[in-house]
Coordinates of C-alpha atoms in Angstrom, one line a residue:
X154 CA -36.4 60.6 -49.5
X155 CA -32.9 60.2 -48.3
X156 CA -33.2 62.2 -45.2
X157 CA -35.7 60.1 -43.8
X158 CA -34.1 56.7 -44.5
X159 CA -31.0 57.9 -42.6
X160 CA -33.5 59.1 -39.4
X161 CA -34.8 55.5 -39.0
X162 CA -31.3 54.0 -39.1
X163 CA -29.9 56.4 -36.7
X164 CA -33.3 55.6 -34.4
X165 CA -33.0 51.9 -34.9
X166 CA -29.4 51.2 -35.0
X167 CA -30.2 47.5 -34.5
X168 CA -32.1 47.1 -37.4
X169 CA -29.9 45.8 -40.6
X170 CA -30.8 44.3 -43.8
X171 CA -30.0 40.6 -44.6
X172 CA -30.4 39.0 -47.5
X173 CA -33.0 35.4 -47.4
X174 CA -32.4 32.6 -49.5
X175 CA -35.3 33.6 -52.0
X176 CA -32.8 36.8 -52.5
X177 CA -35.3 39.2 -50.6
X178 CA -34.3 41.5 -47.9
X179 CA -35.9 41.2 -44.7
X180 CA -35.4 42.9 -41.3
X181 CA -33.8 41.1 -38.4
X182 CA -34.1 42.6 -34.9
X183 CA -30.3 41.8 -33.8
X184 CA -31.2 42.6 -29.9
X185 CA -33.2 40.4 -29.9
X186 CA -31.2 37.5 -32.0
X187 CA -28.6 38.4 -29.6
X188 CA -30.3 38.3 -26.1
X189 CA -31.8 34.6 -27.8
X190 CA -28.4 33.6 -28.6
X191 CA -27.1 34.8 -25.1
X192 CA -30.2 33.0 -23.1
X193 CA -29.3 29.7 -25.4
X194 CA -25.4 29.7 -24.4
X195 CA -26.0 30.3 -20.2
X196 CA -28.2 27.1 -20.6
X197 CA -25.5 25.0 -22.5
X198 CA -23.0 26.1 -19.9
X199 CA -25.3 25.2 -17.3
X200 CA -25.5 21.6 -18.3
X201 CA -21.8 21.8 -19.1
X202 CA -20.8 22.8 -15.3
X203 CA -23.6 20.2 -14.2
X204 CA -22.3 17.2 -16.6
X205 CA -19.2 18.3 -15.1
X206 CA -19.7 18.2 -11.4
X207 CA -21.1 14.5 -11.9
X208 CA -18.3 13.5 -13.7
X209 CA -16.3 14.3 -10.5
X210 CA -18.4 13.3 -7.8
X211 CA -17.5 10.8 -5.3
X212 CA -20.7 9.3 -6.1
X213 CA -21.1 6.1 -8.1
X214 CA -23.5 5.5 -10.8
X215 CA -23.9 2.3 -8.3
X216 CA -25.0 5.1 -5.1
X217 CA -22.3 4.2 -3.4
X218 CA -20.1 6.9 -2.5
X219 CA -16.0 6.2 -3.8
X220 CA -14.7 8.2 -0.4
X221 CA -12.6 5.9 2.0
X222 CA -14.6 6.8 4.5
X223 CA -17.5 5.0 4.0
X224 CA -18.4 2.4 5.7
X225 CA -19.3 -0.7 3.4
X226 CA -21.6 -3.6 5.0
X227 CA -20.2 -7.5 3.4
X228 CA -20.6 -11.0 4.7
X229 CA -18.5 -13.9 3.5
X230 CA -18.6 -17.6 4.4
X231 CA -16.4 -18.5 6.9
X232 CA -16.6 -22.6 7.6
X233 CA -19.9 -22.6 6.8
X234 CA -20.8 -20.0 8.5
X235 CA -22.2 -15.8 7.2
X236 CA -19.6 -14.0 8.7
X237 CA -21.1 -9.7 8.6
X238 CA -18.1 -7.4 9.2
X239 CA -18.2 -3.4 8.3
X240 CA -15.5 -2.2 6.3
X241 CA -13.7 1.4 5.6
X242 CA -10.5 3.0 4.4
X243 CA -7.8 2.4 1.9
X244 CA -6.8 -1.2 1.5
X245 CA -3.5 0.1 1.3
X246 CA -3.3 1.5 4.4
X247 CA -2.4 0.1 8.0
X248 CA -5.5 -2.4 9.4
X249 CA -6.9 -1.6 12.3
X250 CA -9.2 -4.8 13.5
X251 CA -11.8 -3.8 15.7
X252 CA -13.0 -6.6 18.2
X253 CA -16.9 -5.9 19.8
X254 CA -18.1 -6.3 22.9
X255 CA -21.0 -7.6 24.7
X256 CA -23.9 -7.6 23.5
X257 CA -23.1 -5.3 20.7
X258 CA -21.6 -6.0 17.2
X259 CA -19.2 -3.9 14.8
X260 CA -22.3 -1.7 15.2
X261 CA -20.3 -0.2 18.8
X262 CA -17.5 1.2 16.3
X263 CA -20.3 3.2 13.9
X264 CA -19.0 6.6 15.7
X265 CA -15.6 5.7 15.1
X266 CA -15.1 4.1 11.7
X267 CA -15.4 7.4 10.3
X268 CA -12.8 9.1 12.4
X269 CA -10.3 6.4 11.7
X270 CA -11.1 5.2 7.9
X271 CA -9.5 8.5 6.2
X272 CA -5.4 7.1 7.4
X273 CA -6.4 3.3 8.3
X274 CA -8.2 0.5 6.8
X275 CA -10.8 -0.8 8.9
X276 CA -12.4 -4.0 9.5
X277 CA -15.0 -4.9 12.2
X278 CA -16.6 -7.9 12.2
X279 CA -19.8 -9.2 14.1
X280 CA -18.5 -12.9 16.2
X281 CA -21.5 -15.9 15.4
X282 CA -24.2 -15.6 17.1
X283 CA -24.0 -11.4 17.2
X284 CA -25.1 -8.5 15.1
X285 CA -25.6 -9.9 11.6
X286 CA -23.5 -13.1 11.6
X287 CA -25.2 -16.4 11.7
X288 CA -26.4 -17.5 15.4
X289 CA -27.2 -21.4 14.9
X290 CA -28.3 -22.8 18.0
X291 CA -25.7 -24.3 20.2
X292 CA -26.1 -28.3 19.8
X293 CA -24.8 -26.7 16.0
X294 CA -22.4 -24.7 17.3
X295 CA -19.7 -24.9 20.3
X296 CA -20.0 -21.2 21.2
X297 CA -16.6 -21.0 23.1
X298 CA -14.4 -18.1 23.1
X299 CA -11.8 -20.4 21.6
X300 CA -13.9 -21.3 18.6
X301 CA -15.6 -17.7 18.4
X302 CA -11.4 -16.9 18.2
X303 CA -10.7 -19.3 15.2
X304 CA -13.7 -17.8 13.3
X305 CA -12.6 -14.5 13.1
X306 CA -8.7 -15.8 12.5
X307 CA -10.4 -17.6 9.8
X308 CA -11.9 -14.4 8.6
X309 CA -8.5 -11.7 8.6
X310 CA -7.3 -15.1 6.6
X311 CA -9.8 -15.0 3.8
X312 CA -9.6 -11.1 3.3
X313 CA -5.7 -11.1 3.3
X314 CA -5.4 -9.1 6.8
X315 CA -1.7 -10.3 7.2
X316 CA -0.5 -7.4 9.4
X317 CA -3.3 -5.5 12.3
X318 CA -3.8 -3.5 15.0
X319 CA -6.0 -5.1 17.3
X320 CA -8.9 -3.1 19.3
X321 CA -10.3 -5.0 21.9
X322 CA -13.4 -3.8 24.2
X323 CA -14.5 -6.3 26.9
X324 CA -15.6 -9.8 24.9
X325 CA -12.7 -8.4 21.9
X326 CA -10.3 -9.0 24.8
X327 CA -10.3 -12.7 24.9
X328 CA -10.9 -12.7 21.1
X329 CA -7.9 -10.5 21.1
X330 CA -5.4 -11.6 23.4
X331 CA -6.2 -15.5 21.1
X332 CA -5.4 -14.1 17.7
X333 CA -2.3 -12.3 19.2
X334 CA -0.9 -15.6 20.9
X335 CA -1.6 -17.8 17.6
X336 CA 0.0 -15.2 15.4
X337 CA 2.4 -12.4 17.5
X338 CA 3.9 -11.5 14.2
X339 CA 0.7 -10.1 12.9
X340 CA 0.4 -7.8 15.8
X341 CA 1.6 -4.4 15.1
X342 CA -0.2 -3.0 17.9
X343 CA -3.2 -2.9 21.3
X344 CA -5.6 -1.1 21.7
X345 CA -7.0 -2.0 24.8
X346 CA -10.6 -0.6 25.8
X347 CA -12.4 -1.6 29.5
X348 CA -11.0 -5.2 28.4
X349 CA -9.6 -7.4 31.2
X350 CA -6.2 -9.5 31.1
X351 CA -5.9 -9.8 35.0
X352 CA -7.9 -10.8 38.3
X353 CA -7.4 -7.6 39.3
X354 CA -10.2 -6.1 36.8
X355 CA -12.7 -8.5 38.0
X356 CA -14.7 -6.8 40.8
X357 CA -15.2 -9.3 43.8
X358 CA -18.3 -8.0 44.8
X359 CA -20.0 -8.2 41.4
X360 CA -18.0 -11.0 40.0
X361 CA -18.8 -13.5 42.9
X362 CA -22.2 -14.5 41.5
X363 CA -20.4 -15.0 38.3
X364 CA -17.8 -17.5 39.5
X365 CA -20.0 -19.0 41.5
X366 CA -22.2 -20.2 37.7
X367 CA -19.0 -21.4 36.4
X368 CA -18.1 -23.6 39.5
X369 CA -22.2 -24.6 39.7
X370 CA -23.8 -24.1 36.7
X371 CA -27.1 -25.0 37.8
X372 CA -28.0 -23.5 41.0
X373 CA -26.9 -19.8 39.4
X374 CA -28.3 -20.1 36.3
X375 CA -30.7 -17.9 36.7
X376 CA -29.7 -15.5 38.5
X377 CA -26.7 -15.1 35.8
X378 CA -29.1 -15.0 32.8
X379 CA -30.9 -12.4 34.4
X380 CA -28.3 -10.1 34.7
X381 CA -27.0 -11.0 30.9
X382 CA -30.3 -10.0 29.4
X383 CA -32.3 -7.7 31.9
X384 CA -33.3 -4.0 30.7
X385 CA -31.8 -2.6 33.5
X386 CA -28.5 -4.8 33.1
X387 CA -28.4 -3.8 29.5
X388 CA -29.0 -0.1 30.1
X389 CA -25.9 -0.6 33.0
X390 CA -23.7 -1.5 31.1
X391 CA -23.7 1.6 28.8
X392 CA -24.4 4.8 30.9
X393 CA -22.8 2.8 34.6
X394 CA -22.0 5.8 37.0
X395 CA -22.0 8.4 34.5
X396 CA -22.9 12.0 35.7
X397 CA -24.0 12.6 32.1
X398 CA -26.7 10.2 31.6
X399 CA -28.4 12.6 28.9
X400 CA -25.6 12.2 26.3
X401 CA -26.2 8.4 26.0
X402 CA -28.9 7.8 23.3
X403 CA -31.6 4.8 24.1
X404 CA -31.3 3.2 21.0
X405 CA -28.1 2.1 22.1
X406 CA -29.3 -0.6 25.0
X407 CA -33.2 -0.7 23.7
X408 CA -31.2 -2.3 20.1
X409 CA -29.6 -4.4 22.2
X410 CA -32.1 -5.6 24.6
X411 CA -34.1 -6.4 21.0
X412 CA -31.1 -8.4 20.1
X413 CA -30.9 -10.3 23.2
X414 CA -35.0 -11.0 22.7
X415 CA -34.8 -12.6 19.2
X416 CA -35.3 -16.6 19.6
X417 CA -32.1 -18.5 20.9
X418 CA -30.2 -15.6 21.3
X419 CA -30.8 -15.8 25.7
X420 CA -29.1 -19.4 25.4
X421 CA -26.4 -18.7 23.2
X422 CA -25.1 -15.8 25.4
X423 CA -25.5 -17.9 28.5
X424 CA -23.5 -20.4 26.9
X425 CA -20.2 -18.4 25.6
X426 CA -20.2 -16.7 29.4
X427 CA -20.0 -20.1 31.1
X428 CA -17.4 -20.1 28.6
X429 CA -15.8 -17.8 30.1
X430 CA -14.2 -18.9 32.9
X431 CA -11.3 -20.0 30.6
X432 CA -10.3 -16.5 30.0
X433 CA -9.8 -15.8 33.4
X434 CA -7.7 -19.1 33.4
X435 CA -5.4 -17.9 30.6
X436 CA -4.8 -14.7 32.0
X437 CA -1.1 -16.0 32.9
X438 CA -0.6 -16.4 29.1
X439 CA -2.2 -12.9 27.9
X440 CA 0.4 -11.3 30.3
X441 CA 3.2 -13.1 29.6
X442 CA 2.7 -12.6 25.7
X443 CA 2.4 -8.4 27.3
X444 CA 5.8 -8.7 28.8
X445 CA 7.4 -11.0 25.5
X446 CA 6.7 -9.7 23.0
X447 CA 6.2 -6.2 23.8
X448 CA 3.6 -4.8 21.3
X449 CA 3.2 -1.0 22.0
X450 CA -0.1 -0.8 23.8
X451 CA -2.6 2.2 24.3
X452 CA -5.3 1.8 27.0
X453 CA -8.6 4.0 26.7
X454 CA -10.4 3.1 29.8
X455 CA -14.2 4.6 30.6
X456 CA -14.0 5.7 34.2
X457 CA -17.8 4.8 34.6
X458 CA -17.6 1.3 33.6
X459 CA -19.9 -0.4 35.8
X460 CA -18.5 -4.1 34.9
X461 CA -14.5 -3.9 35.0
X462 CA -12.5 -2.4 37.7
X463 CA -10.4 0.4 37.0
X464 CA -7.8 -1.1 39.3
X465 CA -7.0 -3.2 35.6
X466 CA -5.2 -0.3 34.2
X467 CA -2.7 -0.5 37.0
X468 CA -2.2 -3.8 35.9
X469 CA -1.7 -3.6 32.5
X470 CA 1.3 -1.1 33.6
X471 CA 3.0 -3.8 35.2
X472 CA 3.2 -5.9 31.8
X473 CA 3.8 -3.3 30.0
X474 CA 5.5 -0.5 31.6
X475 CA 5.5 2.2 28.2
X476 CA 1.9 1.4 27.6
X477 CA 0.3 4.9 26.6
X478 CA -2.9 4.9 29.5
X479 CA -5.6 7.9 28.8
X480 CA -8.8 7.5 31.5
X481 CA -11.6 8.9 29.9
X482 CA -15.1 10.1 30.3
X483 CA -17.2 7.5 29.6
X484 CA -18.1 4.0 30.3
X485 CA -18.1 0.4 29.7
X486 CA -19.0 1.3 25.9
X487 CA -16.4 4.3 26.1
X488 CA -16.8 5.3 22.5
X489 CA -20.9 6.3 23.6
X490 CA -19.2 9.4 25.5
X491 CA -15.6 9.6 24.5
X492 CA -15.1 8.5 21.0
X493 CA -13.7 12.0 19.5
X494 CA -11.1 11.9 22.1
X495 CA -10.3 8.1 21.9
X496 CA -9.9 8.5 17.7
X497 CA -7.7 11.3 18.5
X498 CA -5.8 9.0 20.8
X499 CA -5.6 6.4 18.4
X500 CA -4.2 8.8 15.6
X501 CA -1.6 10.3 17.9
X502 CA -0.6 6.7 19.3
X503 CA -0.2 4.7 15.5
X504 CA 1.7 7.4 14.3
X505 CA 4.5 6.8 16.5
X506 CA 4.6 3.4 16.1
X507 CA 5.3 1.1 13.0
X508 CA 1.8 -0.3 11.9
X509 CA 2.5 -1.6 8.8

């Protein structure tokens, strides 16, 4: 009887007698307790390492993701007024102000906010009457470059921007060169993008019509709206002489030319670019703050800009003699074409200089 007993246990080694709670012995296949057991702990580590990995995602239970590179989208009142500005980077870190052109918004600088907002803290707002900012019509709003200029010094006020670097494309010159002149010591340095500071940028040939609408409003009027808000204009002003039409995207003037379409809009931009004939008048006082107060300037200029003459550059050198000057590929919206190499110029550049 004996022999038997000890052939089924040396057959079924996994078979073992354990004793129940009624005090009976039963039979417990342990392979197959085990294997359970074994299928039952690679499921609770599973959700362990998957608890885990949220727990230290960059990702907020709110969706929004905690890495200083994303760009955040706010608006604030600013005299009365919804102010929309994009935001990225460490508060801690040196401010770079970014200053739009025409007839873009902070939208220009998506490309580039992300190249920048790792070392910097950015802030790009949209002026009134652009982007997402409040456009009231002009008999509620005197859209001068000078008021447009107080708005957005209004702005760095309200979110504590004490101390910037100031990027200026084309209409962010005037804005610029304003905020610089009522506050130098805020200035830690220029970035200067296919934005003018001397007669020497203005083209005569296609700036002739344009003087000729601030000296008689009337008469060019329409002839100067056209070319403000025309699909070919608007297409211009982005690809210009370009031998590499196919990199520009469409989105980028058809966005605009819907912008330019939306009710008032037309008027308002008519109205800040009769306006602008007292830029060209305080050119004297951008360049002499260039030669006072000396703050280090980088030039990235698009070599296809159909709008500014490149003869500018040249200028700027006279005022500022140890201005960093990089020509690039690209035109009067430089960052469409170029902005990989103009955030690695930026980098290079603000890392010599103090920005803080």
């Amino acid at each position: 009887m004996d022999r038997p007993a000890r052939q089924r246990s040396q057959t079924y080694p996994a078979l073992s007698p354990v004793l129940n709670n009624t005090g009976i012995f039963m039979m417990i296949d342990l392979e197959k307790a085990f294997r359970r057991l074994m299928r039952r702990l690679a499921a609770t580590t599973c959700l362990a390492m998957a608890l885990a990995a949220v727990s230290m995602s960059p990702v907020l239970s709110a969706g929004i993701a905690a890495d200083h590179t994303t760009t955040v989208y706010n608006s604030i009142r600013v005299d009365g007024l919804k102010i929309h500005y994009r935001e990225a980077g460490p508060r801690p870190a040196p401010t770079i102000l970014l200053l739009h052109g025409f007839p873009s918004s902070s939208r220009m600088f998506e490309t580039l906010i992300p190249l920048l907002a790792d070392r910097y803290h950015i802030v790009a707002p949209d002026y009134p009457g652009f982007g997402y900012s409040d456009a009231p019509p002009p008999d509620r709003f005197d859209y001068t470059f000078d008021n447009i200029a107080r708005i957005i010094d209004r702005l760095t006020e309200t979110l504590g921007l004490n101390r910037y670097t100031l990027y200026v494309a084309d209409y962010g010159g005037p804005v610029g060169f304003r905020l610089a002149l009522a506050h130098p010591e805020r200035v830690t340095a220029l970035i200067i993008q296919n934005a003018v500071a001397h007669d020497d940028g203005l083209d005569d040939k296609l700036w002739a019509p344009r003087r000729a609408f601030w000296a008689d409003r009337a008469t060019y009027e329409g002839r100067v709206r056209q070319g403000l808000i025309s699909p070919e204009a608007t297409r211009a002003r982005h690809v210009g002489n370009s031998p590499h039409p196919e990199r520009y995207s469409p989105d980028l003037w058809e966005d605009e030319l819907a912008f330019l379409n939306r009710p008032g809009v037309a008027q308002i931009q008519l109205e800040l670019f009769y306006d602008y004939r007292t830029n060209v008048a305080a050119y004297p006082r951008w360049q002499e703050y260039l030669r006072e107060s000396k703050p280090p300037v980088l030039v990235t200029w698009g070599r296809y800009d159909p709008n500014f003459s490149v003869r500018e550059v040249e200028a700027l050198r006279r005022d500022v003699p140890d201005a960093e000057v990089h020509i690039v590929d690209g035109g009067h919206f430089a960052l469409d074409e170029a902005v990989d190499e103009i955030a690695a110029l930026i980098g290079g550049f603000l890392s010599k200089v103090p920005v803080r």
